[in-house]
Coordinates of N, CA and C in Angstrom, one line a residue:
M1 N -49.3 -18.3 35.9 CA -50.4 -17.5 35.6 C -49.6 -16.4 36.1
N2 N -50.8 -15.3 35.7 CA -50.3 -14.1 36.4 C -50.7 -13.6 37.3
K3 N -49.9 -13.1 38.3 CA -50.0 -11.8 39.6 C -50.6 -11.0 38.6
F4 N -51.3 -10.2 39.5 CA -52.4 -9.1 39.1 C -51.9 -8.2 40.4
A5 N -50.6 -7.8 40.9 CA -50.8 -7.7 42.1 C -50.7 -5.8 41.6
F6 N -50.6 -4.9 42.4 CA -48.9 -3.8 42.1 C -48.0 -3.2 44.2
C7 N -46.9 -4.2 43.3 CA -46.8 -4.7 44.7 C -45.8 -2.9 44.7
R8 N -44.8 -3.1 45.2 CA -43.2 -1.8 45.5 C -42.4 -1.3 44.7
E9 N -42.2 -2.8 44.1 CA -41.2 -2.6 42.6 C -42.0 -2.5 41.7
L10 N -43.1 -2.4 41.0 CA -43.7 -1.6 40.2 C -44.3 -0.2 39.9
R11 N -44.0 0.4 41.6 CA -43.4 2.1 41.5 C -42.5 2.9 41.1
L12 N -42.9 3.9 41.1 CA -41.0 4.8 40.4 C -41.9 6.4 42.1
L13 N -40.1 5.3 43.2 CA -40.2 6.3 43.9 C -39.7 7.1 44.3
T14 N -38.6 7.6 44.0 CA -37.3 8.4 43.9 C -36.9 9.3 42.8
P15 N -37.3 10.7 43.6 CA -36.8 12.2 42.5 C -36.2 11.0 41.0
K16 N -35.2 10.7 41.2 CA -34.4 9.8 40.2 C -34.6 9.3 39.1
H17 N -35.5 8.7 39.7 CA -36.0 7.8 38.9 C -37.6 8.7 37.9
F18 N -38.0 9.4 38.8 CA -38.9 10.8 37.8 C -37.8 11.4 37.0
N19 N -37.4 11.2 37.4 CA -36.3 13.1 36.8 C -36.0 12.0 35.4
S20 N -35.0 11.1 35.4 CA -35.3 10.4 34.3 C -36.5 10.0 33.6
V21 N -37.5 10.1 33.3 CA -38.3 9.9 32.5 C -38.6 11.3 32.2
F22 N -38.7 11.9 32.3 CA -38.9 13.8 32.3 C -37.9 14.2 31.1
Q23 N -36.5 13.3 31.7 CA -36.0 13.8 30.8 C -35.5 13.2 30.0
Q24 N -35.8 11.9 29.8 CA -35.2 11.3 28.1 C -36.7 10.4 28.0
S25 N -38.0 11.0 27.3 CA -38.9 10.2 27.4 C -39.7 10.0 26.3
H26 N -41.0 9.6 25.3 CA -41.2 9.4 24.5 C -43.1 9.9 25.3
R27 N -44.2 10.8 24.3 CA -45.2 11.4 25.2 C -46.3 10.4 24.3
V28 N -47.4 9.5 25.4 CA -48.8 9.9 24.2 C -49.4 10.4 25.0
G29 N -50.7 10.9 24.5 CA -51.3 11.8 25.4 C -53.4 12.4 24.9
S30 N -53.3 12.9 25.9 CA -55.5 12.8 25.5 C -55.0 14.7 25.3
P31 N -56.5 15.4 25.6 CA -56.8 16.6 26.4 C -57.3 16.2 27.9
H32 N -57.0 15.4 28.6 CA -57.3 15.0 30.2 C -55.5 14.8 30.7
L33 N -54.6 13.9 29.7 CA -53.9 13.1 30.1 C -52.9 13.5 30.3
T34 N -51.7 12.9 30.3 CA -50.2 12.7 29.3 C -49.2 11.3 30.0
I35 N -49.3 10.1 29.5 CA -48.1 9.8 29.1 C -47.0 9.7 29.7
L36 N -45.7 9.9 30.1 CA -44.8 10.0 29.8 C -43.8 8.8 29.3
A37 N -42.7 7.9 29.4 CA -42.6 6.1 28.6 C -41.2 7.1 28.4
R38 N -40.4 5.7 29.1 CA -38.9 5.7 29.0 C -38.4 4.1 29.4
N39 N -38.2 3.6 27.6 CA -37.4 1.9 28.6 C -36.9 1.6 30.0
N40 N -36.2 1.0 30.3 CA -36.1 0.5 31.8 C -35.1 -0.7 31.5
V41 N -34.7 -1.3 32.1 CA -33.5 -2.6 31.7 C -33.8 -3.9 32.6
L42 N -35.1 -3.5 33.7 CA -35.3 -4.0 34.7 C -36.0 -5.5 34.1
G43 N -37.1 -5.4 33.0 CA -37.5 -6.2 32.7 C -38.9 -6.0 32.8
Y44 N -39.2 -5.6 34.0 CA -41.3 -5.1 34.2 C -41.5 -3.5 33.4
P45 N -43.1 -3.1 33.5 CA -43.5 -1.3 33.4 C -42.8 -1.3 34.9
R46 N -42.9 0.0 35.3 CA -43.1 0.9 36.8 C -43.9 2.3 36.3
L47 N -44.8 2.5 37.4 CA -46.1 3.4 37.4 C -45.4 4.2 38.1
G48 N -45.1 5.8 37.7 CA -45.3 6.9 38.2 C -46.0 8.2 38.3
Q49 N -47.0 9.0 39.0 CA -48.2 9.2 38.7 C -46.9 11.5 39.1
A50 N -48.0 12.0 38.4 CA -47.8 13.9 39.3 C -49.0 13.7 38.6
V51 N -49.8 14.5 39.7 CA -51.3 14.7 40.0 C -50.9 16.5 41.0
P52 N -50.4 17.5 40.2 CA -50.7 18.5 41.6 C -51.9 19.5 41.7
K53 N -51.9 20.3 43.1 CA -53.2 20.3 43.7 C -53.7 21.9 42.3
K54 N -52.7 22.5 42.2 CA -53.1 23.5 40.8 C -54.0 22.3 39.3
Q55 N -54.2 21.5 39.0 CA -54.8 20.5 37.9 C -55.7 20.2 38.9
I56 N -55.5 19.7 40.2 CA -57.2 18.8 39.9 C -57.0 19.2 41.8
K57 N -58.0 20.4 42.2 CA -57.9 21.6 42.8 C -58.4 20.3 44.8
F58 N -59.4 19.8 44.7 CA -59.6 18.9 46.5 C -58.5 17.4 46.2
A59 N -58.4 17.2 47.2 CA -57.3 15.5 47.1 C -58.4 14.7 47.2
V60 N -59.9 14.4 47.2 CA -60.6 14.0 47.3 C -60.7 14.1 45.8
D61 N -60.2 14.7 44.7 CA -60.8 14.4 43.1 C -59.0 13.6 42.3
R62 N -57.8 14.4 43.8 CA -56.8 13.8 43.4 C -56.8 12.1 43.5
N63 N -57.1 12.2 44.6 CA -56.9 10.5 45.1 C -57.8 9.9 44.4
R64 N -59.1 9.7 43.9 CA -59.7 9.5 43.3 C -59.0 8.7 41.6
F65 N -58.5 10.5 40.6 CA -57.7 10.3 39.6 C -56.8 8.8 39.6
K66 N -56.2 9.2 41.2 CA -54.7 8.0 41.7 C -54.9 7.0 41.7
R67 N -56.4 6.7 42.4 CA -56.5 5.4 42.0 C -56.9 4.5 41.1
L68 N -57.9 5.6 40.1 CA -58.4 4.2 39.4 C -56.7 4.5 38.0
I69 N -55.9 5.9 38.2 CA -54.7 5.5 37.1 C -54.0 4.1 37.5
R70 N -54.2 3.7 39.0 CA -53.1 2.3 39.7 C -53.7 1.4 38.9
E71 N -55.0 1.5 39.1 CA -55.7 0.3 39.2 C -56.2 -0.4 37.3
S72 N -56.4 0.5 36.9 CA -56.0 0.0 35.1 C -54.4 0.5 34.5
F73 N -53.2 0.8 35.3 CA -52.0 -0.1 35.2 C -51.8 -1.6 35.9
R74 N -52.7 -1.7 37.0 CA -52.7 -2.8 37.3 C -52.9 -4.0 36.9
L75 N -53.9 -3.6 35.6 CA -54.7 -4.9 35.2 C -53.8 -4.6 33.3
H76 N -53.1 -3.8 33.8 CA -52.5 -4.0 32.2 C -51.2 -4.0 32.2
Q77 N -50.4 -4.9 33.3 CA -49.2 -4.3 33.3 C -48.4 -5.8 33.0
H78 N -48.9 -6.7 32.5 CA -48.6 -8.3 31.9 C -48.7 -7.6 30.5
L79 N -49.3 -6.8 29.5 CA -49.2 -6.3 28.8 C -48.6 -5.6 27.7
L80 N -47.8 -4.4 29.4 CA -46.8 -3.1 28.4 C -45.4 -3.6 28.6
P81 N -44.8 -2.8 28.1 CA -43.5 -3.4 27.7 C -42.7 -2.4 28.6
A82 N -41.3 -3.3 29.0 CA -40.8 -3.2 30.2 C -40.7 -1.1 30.2
K83 N -40.8 -0.1 30.4 CA -40.6 0.9 29.8 C -40.9 1.3 31.8
D84 N -40.5 2.9 31.6 CA -41.3 3.9 33.5 C -42.4 5.0 32.9
F85 N -43.4 4.0 33.4 CA -44.2 5.2 32.8 C -45.2 6.7 34.1
V86 N -44.8 7.7 33.3 CA -45.7 8.9 34.1 C -46.5 9.6 33.5
V87 N -47.5 9.6 34.6 CA -48.7 9.8 34.2 C -49.4 11.2 34.3
L88 N -49.7 12.8 33.5 CA -49.5 13.5 34.5 C -50.6 13.9 34.2
A89 N -52.1 14.7 35.2 CA -53.2 15.0 35.0 C -52.8 16.8 34.5
K90 N -54.3 16.9 33.8 CA -53.7 18.1 33.3 C -55.5 18.5 34.3
K91 N -55.8 19.9 34.3 CA -57.0 20.5 34.7 C -58.1 19.6 34.4
S92 N -58.9 19.2 33.1 CA -59.8 18.6 33.0 C -60.3 16.8 32.9
A93 N -59.0 16.7 33.7 CA -58.8 15.0 33.8 C -59.9 15.5 34.9
N94 N -61.0 16.0 35.8 CA -61.3 15.5 37.3 C -62.6 15.8 36.5
K95 N -63.2 16.3 35.2 CA -64.2 16.3 34.8 C -64.8 14.9 34.5
L96 N -63.4 14.2 34.2 CA -64.0 12.4 33.7 C -64.4 11.8 34.5
S97 N -65.0 11.2 33.7 CA -66.7 10.1 35.0 C -65.7 9.1 35.3
N98 N -66.2 7.5 36.1 CA -64.6 6.9 36.1 C -65.1 6.5 34.7
E99 N -65.7 5.4 33.9 CA -65.6 5.0 33.1 C -65.0 5.7 31.3
E100 N -65.2 6.7 31.4 CA -64.4 7.3 30.5 C -62.8 7.8 31.1
L101 N -62.5 8.0 31.9 CA -60.5 7.8 32.2 C -61.1 6.1 32.4
Y102 N -60.9 5.3 32.6 CA -61.2 3.7 32.3 C -60.7 4.0 30.7
L103 N -62.4 3.8 29.8 CA -62.1 4.1 28.8 C -60.6 5.1 27.4
L104 N -60.2 5.7 28.4 CA -59.3 7.0 28.2 C -57.7 5.7 28.6
L105 N -57.9 5.1 29.4 CA -56.5 5.2 30.0 C -56.3 3.5 28.8
D106 N -57.8 2.5 29.2 CA -56.7 1.7 28.0 C -56.4 1.5 26.5
K107 N -57.1 2.6 26.1 CA -56.6 3.5 24.6 C -55.1 3.9 24.3
L108 N -54.5 4.3 25.9 CA -53.4 4.5 25.9 C -52.3 3.7 25.9
W109 N -52.2 2.7 26.8 CA -52.4 2.1 27.1 C -51.5 1.3 26.3
L110 N -52.8 1.2 25.3 CA -52.7 0.0 24.0 C -51.7 0.2 22.7
H111 N -51.6 1.5 22.7 CA -51.2 2.8 22.0 C -49.6 2.7 23.1
L112 N -48.9 2.6 24.0 CA -47.8 2.2 24.8 C -47.1 1.0 24.1
S113 N -48.4 -0.3 24.0 CA -47.5 -1.3 23.9 C -47.6 -2.0 22.5
Q114 N -48.0 -1.6 22.1 CA -47.9 -1.9 20.5 C -46.3 -1.3 19.8
S115 N -45.7 -1.7 19.1 CA -44.1 -1.4 18.8 C -44.0 -0.1 18.4
P116 N -42.9 0.5 18.6 CA -42.9 1.5 17.9 C -42.4 2.0 16.3
R117 N -43.1 3.1 15.7 CA -43.7 3.2 14.2 C -41.6 3.6 14.2
K118 N -41.1 2.7 13.0 CA -39.7 3.9 12.1 C -40.1 4.8 11.2
K119 N -39.3 6.1 11.6 CA -39.5 6.9 10.4 C -38.4 7.0 10.0

C-alpha cells in the first residue's frame, strides 16, 4: 500500500539542491506556472517551490498556492519518476481557482511522468 505523506525527505531543502535543478533541468510549463525537473539518484521524487513576492503579492495568496502545489504533489508522488521538481509561479497563477490549478497540475504531472521522447 502506498503512503501519501509529504515528509521531509520529499522536499528540496537547501540552496544547493535548488541550484542543481536550476542549472540542468528540462521545463514543462503553462502561462501560469513552470515546473523544472532534473533526474536524481534517490529513487523517489522531491519537490521545491519558488513563489516570489514579486509574482504573487500577498502572503495569503502565496501560501494558498504553495499548499495546493504540495497537495497535488503528495497525491501524484507515486506516479512521478525519480526527479527533483521545482515549481515556479507566474503572476497569473494568483487568478486561478483551486479547481483550475489542480487540473493544470494534473496535466503537467502527467506530462512529466511520461517517458521522454527521443529526438
